Coordinates of C-alpha atoms in Angstrom, one line a residue:
Chain A
M3 CA -1.1 18.8 -232.0
D4 CA -2.0 22.4 -232.7
A5 CA -2.4 23.3 -229.1
S6 CA 0.9 21.7 -228.0
M7 CA 2.7 23.9 -230.5
Q8 CA 0.8 27.0 -229.4
A9 CA 2.1 26.4 -225.9
A10 CA 5.6 26.0 -227.1
A11 CA 5.7 29.7 -227.8
N12 CA 5.1 30.6 -224.2
T13 CA 8.3 29.9 -222.6
S14 CA 8.5 31.3 -219.1
R15 CA 10.8 30.9 -216.2
V16 CA 10.3 28.8 -213.1
K17 CA 9.4 31.2 -210.3
K18 CA 11.2 30.7 -207.1
S19 CA 8.8 29.9 -204.3
P20 CA 9.6 30.6 -200.7
V21 CA 9.3 26.9 -199.9
L22 CA 12.0 26.2 -202.4
N23 CA 14.3 28.7 -200.9
A24 CA 13.6 27.7 -197.3
T25 CA 14.2 24.0 -197.8
R26 CA 17.3 22.2 -199.0
R27 CA 17.5 20.9 -202.5
Q28 CA 15.0 18.1 -202.9
N29 CA 16.9 16.0 -205.3
P30 CA 15.7 12.5 -204.3
A31 CA 12.1 13.5 -204.0
A32 CA 12.2 15.5 -207.3
Y33 CA 13.8 12.8 -209.3
G34 CA 11.3 10.4 -207.9
F35 CA 8.5 12.5 -209.3
L36 CA 10.4 12.9 -212.6
T37 CA 11.2 9.2 -213.1
P38 CA 8.4 8.4 -215.6
W39 CA 9.2 11.5 -217.7
L40 CA 13.0 11.0 -217.4
L41 CA 12.5 7.4 -218.7
G42 CA 10.4 8.6 -221.6
M43 CA 12.8 11.4 -222.4
L44 CA 15.8 9.1 -222.3
F45 CA 14.4 6.3 -224.3
L46 CA 11.5 7.7 -226.4
T47 CA 12.6 11.3 -227.1
A48 CA 16.3 12.1 -226.7
G49 CA 17.5 8.5 -227.2
S50 CA 15.2 8.1 -230.2
M51 CA 16.5 11.3 -231.8
L52 CA 20.1 10.1 -231.5
F53 CA 19.0 6.7 -232.8
T54 CA 17.3 8.4 -235.8
L55 CA 20.5 10.2 -236.5
Y56 CA 22.5 7.0 -236.4
L57 CA 19.9 5.2 -238.5
S58 CA 20.1 7.9 -241.2
F59 CA 23.7 6.7 -241.8
T60 CA 22.7 3.0 -242.1
N61 CA 20.8 0.9 -244.6
Y62 CA 18.6 -0.7 -241.9
D63 CA 15.6 -2.6 -243.2
L64 CA 14.2 -4.0 -240.0
L65 CA 15.2 -7.6 -240.9
S66 CA 19.0 -7.6 -241.1
R67 CA 21.5 -5.8 -238.8
P68 CA 22.0 -2.1 -239.7
H69 CA 25.1 -1.6 -241.8
F70 CA 26.9 1.7 -241.6
A71 CA 26.6 3.3 -245.0
G72 CA 27.9 6.7 -244.5
V73 CA 26.0 9.5 -246.3
V74 CA 24.6 7.2 -248.9
N75 CA 21.0 7.8 -247.8
F76 CA 21.5 11.5 -248.2
T77 CA 23.2 11.4 -251.5
Q78 CA 20.5 9.0 -252.7
L79 CA 17.8 11.3 -251.5
F80 CA 19.2 14.2 -253.3
S81 CA 19.1 12.3 -256.6
D82 CA 15.6 10.8 -255.9
P83 CA 13.1 12.7 -258.0
N84 CA 10.3 11.6 -255.6
F85 CA 12.1 13.3 -252.8
W86 CA 12.2 16.6 -254.7
T87 CA 8.6 16.2 -255.7
S88 CA 7.6 15.7 -252.1
I89 CA 9.6 18.8 -251.1
R90 CA 8.0 20.9 -253.9
V91 CA 4.4 19.7 -253.2
T92 CA 4.8 20.3 -249.4
F93 CA 6.2 23.8 -249.9
I94 CA 3.4 24.7 -252.3
Y95 CA 0.9 23.5 -249.7
V96 CA 2.6 25.4 -246.9
V97 CA 3.0 28.6 -248.9
V98 CA -0.6 28.6 -250.0
S99 CA -2.5 27.1 -247.1
V100 CA -0.9 28.9 -244.2
P101 CA -1.5 32.4 -245.4
A102 CA -4.9 31.5 -246.7
R103 CA -5.8 30.1 -243.2
L104 CA -4.4 33.2 -241.5
I105 CA -6.4 35.6 -243.6
A106 CA -9.6 33.6 -243.3
S107 CA -9.2 33.3 -239.5
L108 CA -8.4 36.9 -239.1
L109 CA -11.3 38.2 -241.2
V110 CA -13.8 35.9 -239.5
A111 CA -12.4 36.7 -236.1
T112 CA -12.8 40.4 -236.9
L113 CA -16.4 39.8 -238.0
L114 CA -17.1 37.9 -234.7
S115 CA -15.3 40.4 -232.5
K116 CA -18.3 42.7 -232.1
Q117 CA -21.0 41.5 -229.8
V118 CA -23.8 40.2 -232.0
R119 CA -26.8 38.0 -231.1
G120 CA -26.0 34.3 -231.3
I121 CA -22.2 34.9 -231.4
G122 CA -21.7 31.7 -229.3
I123 CA -23.4 29.6 -231.9
Y124 CA -21.6 31.2 -234.8
R125 CA -18.3 30.7 -233.0
A126 CA -19.0 27.1 -232.1
L127 CA -20.2 26.1 -235.6
I128 CA -17.3 27.8 -237.4
Y129 CA -14.9 26.1 -234.9
L130 CA -16.4 22.7 -235.5
P131 CA -14.5 21.8 -238.7
S132 CA -11.2 22.3 -236.8
L133 CA -12.3 19.9 -234.2
I134 CA -13.0 17.0 -236.6
G135 CA -11.2 18.0 -239.8
G136 CA -8.1 16.1 -239.0
S137 CA -9.9 12.8 -238.5
V138 CA -10.2 10.0 -241.0
G139 CA -14.0 10.3 -240.9
A140 CA -14.0 13.9 -242.0
S141 CA -11.4 13.3 -244.6
I142 CA -13.6 10.6 -246.2
G143 CA -16.5 13.0 -246.4
W144 CA -14.2 15.6 -247.9
K145 CA -13.0 13.2 -250.6
K146 CA -16.5 12.3 -251.7
L147 CA -17.6 16.0 -251.6
F148 CA -15.2 16.6 -254.5
D149 CA -16.2 13.5 -256.4
Q150 CA -17.0 13.9 -260.1
N151 CA -20.7 15.0 -260.1
G152 CA -20.4 15.2 -256.3
P153 CA -22.0 17.9 -254.2
I154 CA -19.3 20.5 -254.9
D155 CA -19.8 20.0 -258.7
S156 CA -23.6 20.3 -258.3
I157 CA -23.2 23.5 -256.4
L158 CA -20.9 24.9 -259.0
Q159 CA -23.3 23.9 -261.7
L160 CA -25.9 26.2 -260.1
F161 CA -23.6 29.0 -261.1
G162 CA -23.0 27.5 -264.6
I163 CA -19.5 26.3 -263.8
H164 CA -18.3 23.0 -264.9
G165 CA -16.0 21.7 -262.2
P166 CA -12.8 19.9 -263.1
V167 CA -12.2 16.3 -262.1
W168 CA -10.8 17.5 -258.8
L169 CA -9.1 14.4 -257.5
G170 CA -8.3 12.8 -260.9
N171 CA -6.3 15.8 -262.1
P172 CA -2.7 16.4 -261.0
S173 CA -3.2 20.2 -261.1
T174 CA -6.4 20.3 -259.0
A175 CA -5.9 17.5 -256.5
I176 CA -3.7 19.6 -254.2
I177 CA -6.4 22.3 -254.3
V178 CA -8.8 19.9 -252.5
L179 CA -6.2 19.4 -249.7
V180 CA -5.5 23.1 -249.4
L181 CA -9.2 23.8 -249.1
L182 CA -9.5 21.2 -246.4
S183 CA -6.7 22.9 -244.5
V184 CA -8.3 26.3 -244.9
W185 CA -11.7 24.9 -243.8
Q186 CA -10.0 24.3 -240.4
F187 CA -9.0 27.8 -239.5
G188 CA -11.0 27.6 -236.3
S189 CA -8.2 27.4 -233.7
E190 CA -6.4 30.4 -235.2
M191 CA -9.7 32.2 -235.2
V192 CA -10.2 31.6 -231.5
I193 CA -6.7 32.8 -230.7
F194 CA -7.3 36.0 -232.8
L195 CA -10.6 36.5 -231.1
A196 CA -8.9 36.5 -227.7
G197 CA -6.3 38.9 -229.0
L198 CA -8.9 41.3 -230.4
K199 CA -10.6 41.4 -227.1
Q200 CA -7.4 42.6 -225.4
I201 CA -6.8 45.6 -227.6
P202 CA -7.5 48.6 -225.4
G203 CA -10.5 50.7 -226.5
H204 CA -8.7 54.0 -225.9
L205 CA -6.4 53.3 -228.9
Y206 CA -9.5 53.3 -231.2
E207 CA -10.9 56.4 -229.5
A208 CA -7.6 58.2 -230.0
A209 CA -7.4 57.1 -233.6
T210 CA -11.0 58.2 -234.2
I211 CA -10.3 61.6 -232.7
D212 CA -7.4 61.9 -235.0
G213 CA -9.8 61.4 -237.9
A214 CA -8.9 57.8 -238.9
S215 CA -11.4 55.9 -240.9
S216 CA -12.5 52.4 -239.8
F217 CA -10.2 50.9 -242.5
Q218 CA -7.3 53.1 -241.2
R219 CA -8.0 52.1 -237.7
Y220 CA -7.9 48.5 -238.7
M221 CA -4.6 48.9 -240.5
R222 CA -2.9 51.2 -238.0
V223 CA -4.3 49.9 -234.7
T224 CA -5.7 46.4 -235.0
L225 CA -3.1 44.8 -237.2
P226 CA 0.0 46.1 -235.3
M227 CA -1.7 45.2 -232.0
L228 CA -2.3 41.7 -233.3
S229 CA 1.1 41.2 -234.9
P230 CA 2.5 39.0 -232.0
I231 CA -0.5 36.7 -232.5
I232 CA -0.2 36.7 -236.3
F233 CA 3.4 35.8 -235.8
F234 CA 2.4 33.0 -233.4
N235 CA -0.3 31.6 -235.7
L236 CA 2.1 31.8 -238.7
L237 CA 4.8 29.9 -236.9
M238 CA 2.6 27.2 -235.6
G239 CA 0.6 26.9 -238.8
T240 CA 3.8 26.5 -240.8
I241 CA 5.2 23.8 -238.6
A242 CA 1.9 21.9 -238.5
S243 CA 1.5 22.1 -242.3
F244 CA 4.8 20.5 -243.0
M245 CA 3.6 17.5 -241.1
V246 CA 0.2 17.0 -242.7
F247 CA -0.5 13.3 -243.2
T248 CA -3.9 11.9 -242.4
Q249 CA -5.9 13.9 -244.9
V250 CA -3.4 13.2 -247.7
Y251 CA -3.3 9.5 -247.0
V252 CA -7.0 9.2 -246.9
I253 CA -8.0 11.6 -249.8
T254 CA -5.3 11.2 -252.5
D255 CA -2.6 8.9 -251.1
G256 CA -0.1 10.8 -253.1
G257 CA -1.9 10.7 -256.5
P258 CA -2.6 11.4 -259.2
M259 CA 0.9 11.0 -260.6
N260 CA 2.6 12.0 -257.4
S261 CA 1.0 15.4 -257.5
T262 CA 0.1 15.2 -253.8
L263 CA 3.1 13.2 -252.6
F264 CA 3.6 15.1 -249.4
Y265 CA 6.8 14.8 -247.5
V266 CA 5.5 12.9 -244.5
L267 CA 3.5 10.6 -246.8
Y268 CA 6.7 9.8 -248.8
L269 CA 8.5 9.3 -245.5
Y270 CA 5.8 6.9 -244.4
Q271 CA 6.0 5.0 -247.6
Q272 CA 9.7 4.6 -247.4
G273 CA 9.8 3.6 -243.8
F274 CA 6.7 1.6 -243.2
Q275 CA 5.7 0.3 -246.6
Y276 CA 9.1 -0.5 -248.1
F277 CA 10.9 -0.7 -244.7
H278 CA 13.7 1.5 -245.8
M279 CA 14.3 2.6 -242.3
G280 CA 17.6 4.3 -242.8
Y281 CA 16.2 6.2 -245.8
A282 CA 13.2 7.3 -243.8
A283 CA 15.4 8.3 -240.9
A284 CA 17.4 10.5 -243.2
M285 CA 14.2 12.0 -244.4
S286 CA 13.1 12.8 -240.9
I287 CA 16.4 14.5 -240.1
I288 CA 16.0 16.6 -243.2
L289 CA 12.4 17.4 -242.2
L290 CA 13.7 18.5 -238.8
I291 CA 16.3 20.8 -240.5
I292 CA 13.7 22.3 -242.9
I293 CA 11.3 23.0 -240.0
A294 CA 14.1 24.5 -237.9
L295 CA 15.2 26.7 -240.8
C296 CA 11.7 27.9 -241.6
S297 CA 11.0 28.7 -238.0
G298 CA 14.3 30.5 -237.7
F299 CA 13.5 32.5 -240.8
I300 CA 10.1 33.5 -239.5
F301 CA 11.7 34.5 -236.2
L302 CA 14.3 36.6 -238.0
T303 CA 11.7 38.5 -240.1
S304 CA 9.5 39.0 -237.1
K305 CA 11.8 41.8 -236.0
F306 CA 10.6 43.9 -238.8
W307 CA 6.8 43.4 -238.5
V308 CA 6.0 42.2 -235.0
N309 CA 5.1 44.9 -232.6
Y310 CA 5.9 44.0 -229.0
D311 CA 5.7 47.4 -227.3
V312 CA 2.4 48.1 -225.8
Chain M
M15 CA -30.2 58.2 -239.8
G16 CA -27.3 56.9 -237.8
R17 CA -29.5 54.3 -236.2
S18 CA -30.8 52.8 -239.5
K19 CA -27.2 52.8 -240.7
S20 CA -26.1 50.7 -237.8
T21 CA -29.0 48.4 -238.1
L22 CA -28.0 47.9 -241.7
R23 CA -24.5 47.1 -240.7
L24 CA -25.6 44.7 -238.1
S25 CA -27.9 42.9 -240.6
L26 CA -25.0 42.7 -243.0
R27 CA -22.8 41.3 -240.3
H28 CA -25.4 38.6 -239.6
L29 CA -25.9 37.8 -243.2
L30 CA -22.1 37.4 -243.7
L31 CA -21.8 35.3 -240.6
I32 CA -24.7 33.1 -241.7
I33 CA -23.1 32.5 -245.1
I34 CA -19.8 31.7 -243.6
T35 CA -21.3 29.4 -241.0
F36 CA -23.3 27.6 -243.7
I37 CA -20.2 27.0 -245.8
M38 CA -18.3 25.7 -242.8
V39 CA -21.0 23.2 -241.7
Y40 CA -22.2 22.2 -245.2
P41 CA -19.7 19.4 -245.6
I42 CA -20.6 18.0 -242.2
L43 CA -24.3 18.3 -242.9
W44 CA -24.0 16.7 -246.3
M45 CA -22.2 13.7 -244.9
F46 CA -24.7 13.5 -242.0
F47 CA -27.7 13.4 -244.2
A48 CA -26.0 11.2 -246.8
S49 CA -25.6 8.6 -244.1
F50 CA -29.4 8.4 -243.9
K51 CA -29.9 8.1 -247.6
P52 CA -30.4 4.8 -249.4
D53 CA -27.4 3.9 -251.5
T54 CA -29.1 4.8 -254.7
Q55 CA -29.7 8.4 -253.5
I56 CA -26.3 9.3 -252.0
F57 CA -24.6 10.5 -255.2
S58 CA -27.5 10.7 -257.6
T59 CA -29.3 13.6 -255.9
A60 CA -28.1 17.1 -255.3
N61 CA -30.6 17.4 -252.5
L62 CA -29.2 17.8 -249.0
L63 CA -32.0 16.0 -247.3
P64 CA -32.8 12.4 -248.0
T65 CA -36.3 11.8 -249.6
T66 CA -36.5 8.5 -247.8
W67 CA -34.7 8.0 -244.5
T68 CA -32.9 4.8 -243.7
F69 CA -31.0 3.7 -240.6
Q70 CA -29.7 0.6 -242.3
H71 CA -26.2 2.1 -242.8
Y72 CA -25.8 2.5 -239.0
I73 CA -27.1 -1.0 -238.3
D74 CA -24.9 -2.6 -240.9
G75 CA -21.8 -0.7 -239.8
I76 CA -22.1 -1.5 -236.1
T77 CA -23.2 -5.1 -236.5
G78 CA -20.9 -6.0 -239.4
G79 CA -23.9 -6.5 -241.8
A80 CA -21.8 -5.2 -244.7
G81 CA -18.7 -7.2 -244.1
I82 CA -16.7 -5.1 -241.8
N83 CA -17.7 -4.9 -238.2
F84 CA -17.1 -1.5 -236.6
G85 CA -18.4 -2.5 -233.1
P86 CA -15.1 -3.9 -231.8
M87 CA -13.2 -1.0 -233.4
F88 CA -15.1 1.5 -231.3
L89 CA -14.3 -0.6 -228.2
H90 CA -10.6 -0.6 -229.2
S91 CA -10.5 3.1 -229.8
F92 CA -12.2 3.8 -226.4
E93 CA -9.9 1.4 -224.6
I94 CA -6.7 3.1 -226.1
S95 CA -8.0 6.6 -225.6
L96 CA -9.1 6.0 -222.0
V97 CA -5.8 4.4 -221.0
V98 CA -3.9 7.3 -222.7
V99 CA -6.0 9.7 -220.6
V100 CA -4.9 7.8 -217.4
G101 CA -1.3 7.8 -218.6
A102 CA -1.3 11.5 -219.5
L103 CA -2.8 12.4 -216.1
F104 CA -0.3 10.2 -214.3
S105 CA 2.9 11.4 -216.0
S106 CA 2.0 15.0 -216.5
S107 CA 0.8 15.6 -212.9
L108 CA 4.0 14.1 -211.4
T109 CA 6.3 15.9 -213.8
G110 CA 4.4 19.2 -213.7
F111 CA 4.4 19.2 -209.9
A112 CA 8.2 18.6 -209.7
F113 CA 9.0 21.4 -212.2
A114 CA 6.6 23.8 -210.6
R115 CA 7.3 23.2 -206.9
L116 CA 10.5 21.4 -206.3
E117 CA 14.1 22.5 -206.4
F118 CA 16.6 20.1 -207.9
S119 CA 19.9 20.1 -209.8
G120 CA 19.5 20.4 -213.5
R121 CA 16.0 21.8 -213.3
R122 CA 16.5 24.7 -215.7
F123 CA 18.2 22.4 -218.2
L124 CA 15.5 19.7 -218.0
F125 CA 12.7 22.3 -218.2
G126 CA 14.2 23.9 -221.2
F127 CA 14.6 20.5 -222.8
M128 CA 11.0 19.7 -222.1
L129 CA 9.9 23.0 -223.8
A130 CA 12.1 22.3 -226.8
T131 CA 10.6 18.9 -227.4
M132 CA 7.2 20.6 -227.9
M133 CA 8.5 21.7 -231.3
L134 CA 9.8 18.3 -232.3
P135 CA 8.0 16.7 -235.3
A136 CA 6.6 13.4 -234.2
Q137 CA 8.1 11.7 -237.3
V138 CA 11.6 12.3 -236.0
V139 CA 11.2 9.9 -233.1
L140 CA 8.6 7.6 -234.7
I141 CA 11.0 5.5 -236.6
P142 CA 13.3 4.5 -233.7
Q143 CA 10.2 4.1 -231.5
Y144 CA 8.8 1.7 -234.0
I145 CA 12.0 -0.2 -234.1
I146 CA 12.2 -0.4 -230.3
F147 CA 8.6 -1.7 -230.1
H148 CA 9.3 -4.1 -233.0
K149 CA 12.3 -5.5 -231.1
F150 CA 10.2 -6.2 -228.1
G151 CA 7.6 -7.9 -230.2
L152 CA 5.0 -5.3 -229.4
I153 CA 3.8 -4.6 -233.0
N154 CA 0.1 -5.5 -233.2
T155 CA -0.5 -4.8 -229.6
F156 CA -1.9 -1.6 -228.0
V157 CA 1.2 -1.2 -225.9
P158 CA 3.1 1.2 -228.3
L159 CA 0.0 3.4 -228.4
M160 CA -0.6 3.5 -224.7
L161 CA 2.8 3.2 -223.0
P162 CA 4.4 6.5 -224.1
S163 CA 1.6 8.5 -222.4
F164 CA 2.7 7.1 -219.0
L165 CA 6.2 8.3 -219.7
G166 CA 5.2 11.9 -220.3
T167 CA 5.9 12.0 -224.0
I168 CA 3.4 14.8 -224.6
P169 CA 5.2 17.9 -223.3
F170 CA 2.2 20.1 -223.8
F171 CA 0.4 18.4 -220.9
I172 CA 3.4 18.8 -218.6
Y173 CA 3.6 22.5 -219.6
L174 CA -0.1 23.0 -218.8
M175 CA 0.4 21.4 -215.5
V176 CA 3.5 23.4 -214.6
Q177 CA 1.6 26.6 -215.5
F178 CA -1.4 25.7 -213.4
V179 CA 0.5 24.5 -210.3
R180 CA 2.5 27.7 -210.3
G181 CA -0.7 29.6 -210.0
I182 CA -1.7 27.7 -206.8
P183 CA -0.7 29.9 -203.8
N184 CA 2.4 28.7 -202.0
D185 CA 1.0 29.3 -198.5
L186 CA -0.9 26.0 -198.3
D187 CA 2.0 23.7 -199.1
E188 CA 4.4 25.8 -197.1
A189 CA 2.2 25.3 -194.0
A190 CA 2.0 21.6 -194.8
V191 CA 5.8 21.3 -195.1
I192 CA 6.2 23.1 -191.8
D193 CA 3.8 20.6 -190.3
G194 CA 6.1 17.8 -191.5
C195 CA 4.0 16.7 -194.5
S196 CA 6.0 14.6 -196.9
T197 CA 6.5 15.9 -200.5
F198 CA 4.3 13.1 -201.8
R199 CA 1.5 13.9 -199.3
M200 CA 1.7 17.5 -200.3
F201 CA 1.4 16.6 -204.0
R202 CA -1.5 14.1 -203.4
S203 CA -3.5 15.9 -200.8
I204 CA -3.0 19.5 -201.6
I205 CA -1.8 20.2 -205.1
L206 CA -3.6 17.4 -207.0
P207 CA -7.2 18.3 -205.8
L208 CA -6.6 22.0 -206.5
A209 CA -5.2 21.2 -210.0
R210 CA -8.5 19.7 -211.1
P211 CA -9.2 22.2 -213.9
A212 CA -5.8 21.5 -215.4
L213 CA -6.4 17.7 -215.1
I214 CA -9.7 18.0 -216.9
T215 CA -8.2 20.0 -219.7
I216 CA -5.4 17.4 -220.1
S217 CA -8.0 14.6 -220.1
I218 CA -10.0 16.2 -222.8
F219 CA -7.1 16.8 -225.1
A220 CA -5.5 13.4 -224.4
F221 CA -8.8 11.7 -225.3
Y222 CA -9.6 13.5 -228.4
W223 CA -6.1 13.5 -229.8
T224 CA -5.8 9.8 -229.3
W225 CA -9.3 9.2 -230.7
N226 CA -8.4 11.1 -233.9
D227 CA -4.8 9.8 -234.1
F228 CA -4.1 8.0 -237.3
F229 CA -0.4 7.7 -238.0
G230 CA 0.5 5.8 -234.8
Q231 CA -2.4 3.4 -235.1
L232 CA -1.6 2.9 -238.8
I233 CA 2.0 1.8 -238.2
Y234 CA 1.5 -0.3 -235.1
L235 CA -1.7 -2.1 -235.9
N236 CA -1.8 -4.4 -239.0
N237 CA -4.1 -7.1 -237.6
P238 CA -7.7 -6.4 -238.6
R239 CA -8.8 -7.9 -235.3
L240 CA -7.1 -5.0 -233.5
F241 CA -8.2 -2.2 -235.8
T242 CA -9.4 1.0 -234.3
V243 CA -12.0 3.3 -235.8
P244 CA -9.6 5.5 -237.9
I245 CA -7.8 2.5 -239.3
G246 CA -11.1 0.7 -239.9
L247 CA -12.5 3.6 -241.8
S248 CA -9.5 4.0 -244.0
M249 CA -9.1 0.3 -244.8
F250 CA -12.8 0.0 -245.4
M251 CA -12.5 2.7 -248.0
D252 CA -9.4 1.3 -249.7
N253 CA -10.1 -2.4 -249.8
M254 CA -13.5 -2.6 -251.4
G255 CA -13.7 -1.8 -255.1
N256 CA -17.4 -1.4 -254.4
T257 CA -17.3 0.7 -251.3
Q258 CA -20.5 1.0 -249.3
W259 CA -20.3 4.7 -248.9
G260 CA -23.5 4.9 -246.9
D261 CA -22.1 2.6 -244.2
L262 CA -18.8 4.5 -244.3
F263 CA -20.5 7.8 -243.9
A264 CA -22.6 6.4 -241.0
M265 CA -19.5 5.1 -239.2
S266 CA -17.7 8.4 -239.9
I267 CA -20.5 10.3 -238.3
V268 CA -20.5 7.9 -235.3
S269 CA -16.7 8.3 -235.1
V270 CA -16.9 12.1 -234.5
I271 CA -19.7 11.8 -231.9
P272 CA -17.4 11.4 -228.9
V273 CA -15.4 14.4 -230.0
L274 CA -18.6 16.4 -230.5
I275 CA -19.9 15.4 -227.0
I276 CA -16.6 16.5 -225.5
F277 CA -16.9 19.7 -227.4
V278 CA -20.4 20.5 -226.3
V279 CA -19.9 19.6 -222.7
F280 CA -16.5 21.2 -222.2
Q281 CA -16.7 23.9 -224.8
R282 CA -15.5 26.6 -222.4
Y283 CA -12.4 24.6 -221.4
L284 CA -11.5 23.8 -225.0
V285 CA -12.1 27.1 -226.7
E286 CA -10.9 29.3 -223.9
G287 CA -8.1 26.9 -223.1
I288 CA -6.8 27.2 -226.6
A289 CA -7.2 31.0 -226.6
T290 CA -5.4 31.6 -223.3
H291 CA -2.5 29.1 -223.9
G292 CA -1.9 30.8 -227.2
L293 CA -1.7 34.2 -225.5
K294 CA 0.0 33.9 -222.2
N295 CA 3.4 35.3 -222.5

């Protein structure tokens, strides 16, 4: 999922090849090659999106025929306290975990950017949680890690801290999920590492000659040079965080007292547990709008802090 | 003076890295060692290492000794993941080749559409897809989990393929076209063999995303006989008031082994693949 989104940022144009120019348009052959994808696009992607839009105006329950219900789903959603809870919980999660992951990945990437012995091992081990962290297996381990008197509590006790009932307490349950998200900063870190390698050394030399301290060099050279990558990681991290599901389902399932009722979890409950398909469809349309608005907002602000001239 | 200062900085760097690495791997290590502890020790001891080692959790989990049999679930997960790999290779190579090498009407629009779908949240299309598969009576089969991959529903793979094929020099296939080679021959005999690195990357990602996928398997599979590993693990945890945590940890560890093997063997492809895709502009 992560990687697919990363790629989305790299739009580029189809380059004209001499073969293409030399030969006539190859419509029949090309559409032959495209048939599987075109079928998928028509029925599973574009068609489905339109179907979702239609369903969001019906009261479809999978058993009876869909009845057109106008904007009832939407008005009902806006007066549904659980809907607002899920929006609030998800926003808190996005606003806390995305920057936390960005900072962690940037700092660790900086630490790893100088050639040190065993760098490959450090890098691989730090990346490891990102590889498995989204799986059910890792989520189960994470859940038990924060059990009452579990390993985290025993570690805290070494420092004389009495841990809260992490998962039993509405104000701390979400912390466990945020920490799980931060634990998986590896793919951002790898992207930062690649970016750090590409900063030309002469910029640092020039800054040093001008008398910049290492902290100033970091603030004035490294960060601006990395800003396109920070932008990219911020955008992709935000989109991915809105859609978090597996970890929530496994670790808290929305509880305690709806304190971790994430948006996609609530959508899942409405659609696939209560079979309120129309309601869930309306929720997914709203999710699409929220993600589009947030991405648009990040794009807009990027004008002020992303540095593309190099 | 300068030398000892830089040695100090280097040691400090190592110390920091060791602490960070330890924090990162601790949860995994804890679960790993817990899977070898007898039930009475798992939560009663703060020790990382078991004082007595037992392999019973692994045996019980795989053979069904503790009520739930994970053996078939691993087979199901493998079956689905391998078929998805085949489907992803099939659809992305065909589509990627057409976008990268062929001229046709509507190409720019379709390519733009394909790129746009990369940002689409899966949940937006999941509900109608579920309804379609429901109508065809395909709930509780593996078809909904496998079929979409043959229809190119993961645009990232197509994108990867397009990028790679564009990098293959045109001379070869130009010569082939002049010699009267058909478009399909050109694809099969020239482009496909040269695109092997891209095909390997696609296979790795397709396998491990499918292996770790949960949402799709959760909605399409309700019959315990068809359960996959992620579903089995989550149900096993929910259903039993008296969960056998040792068995569950053991099976969780086994469930991440394929991903770890892929990571170790293809580390370069994965890590550098992610890094370069994120950066190319």
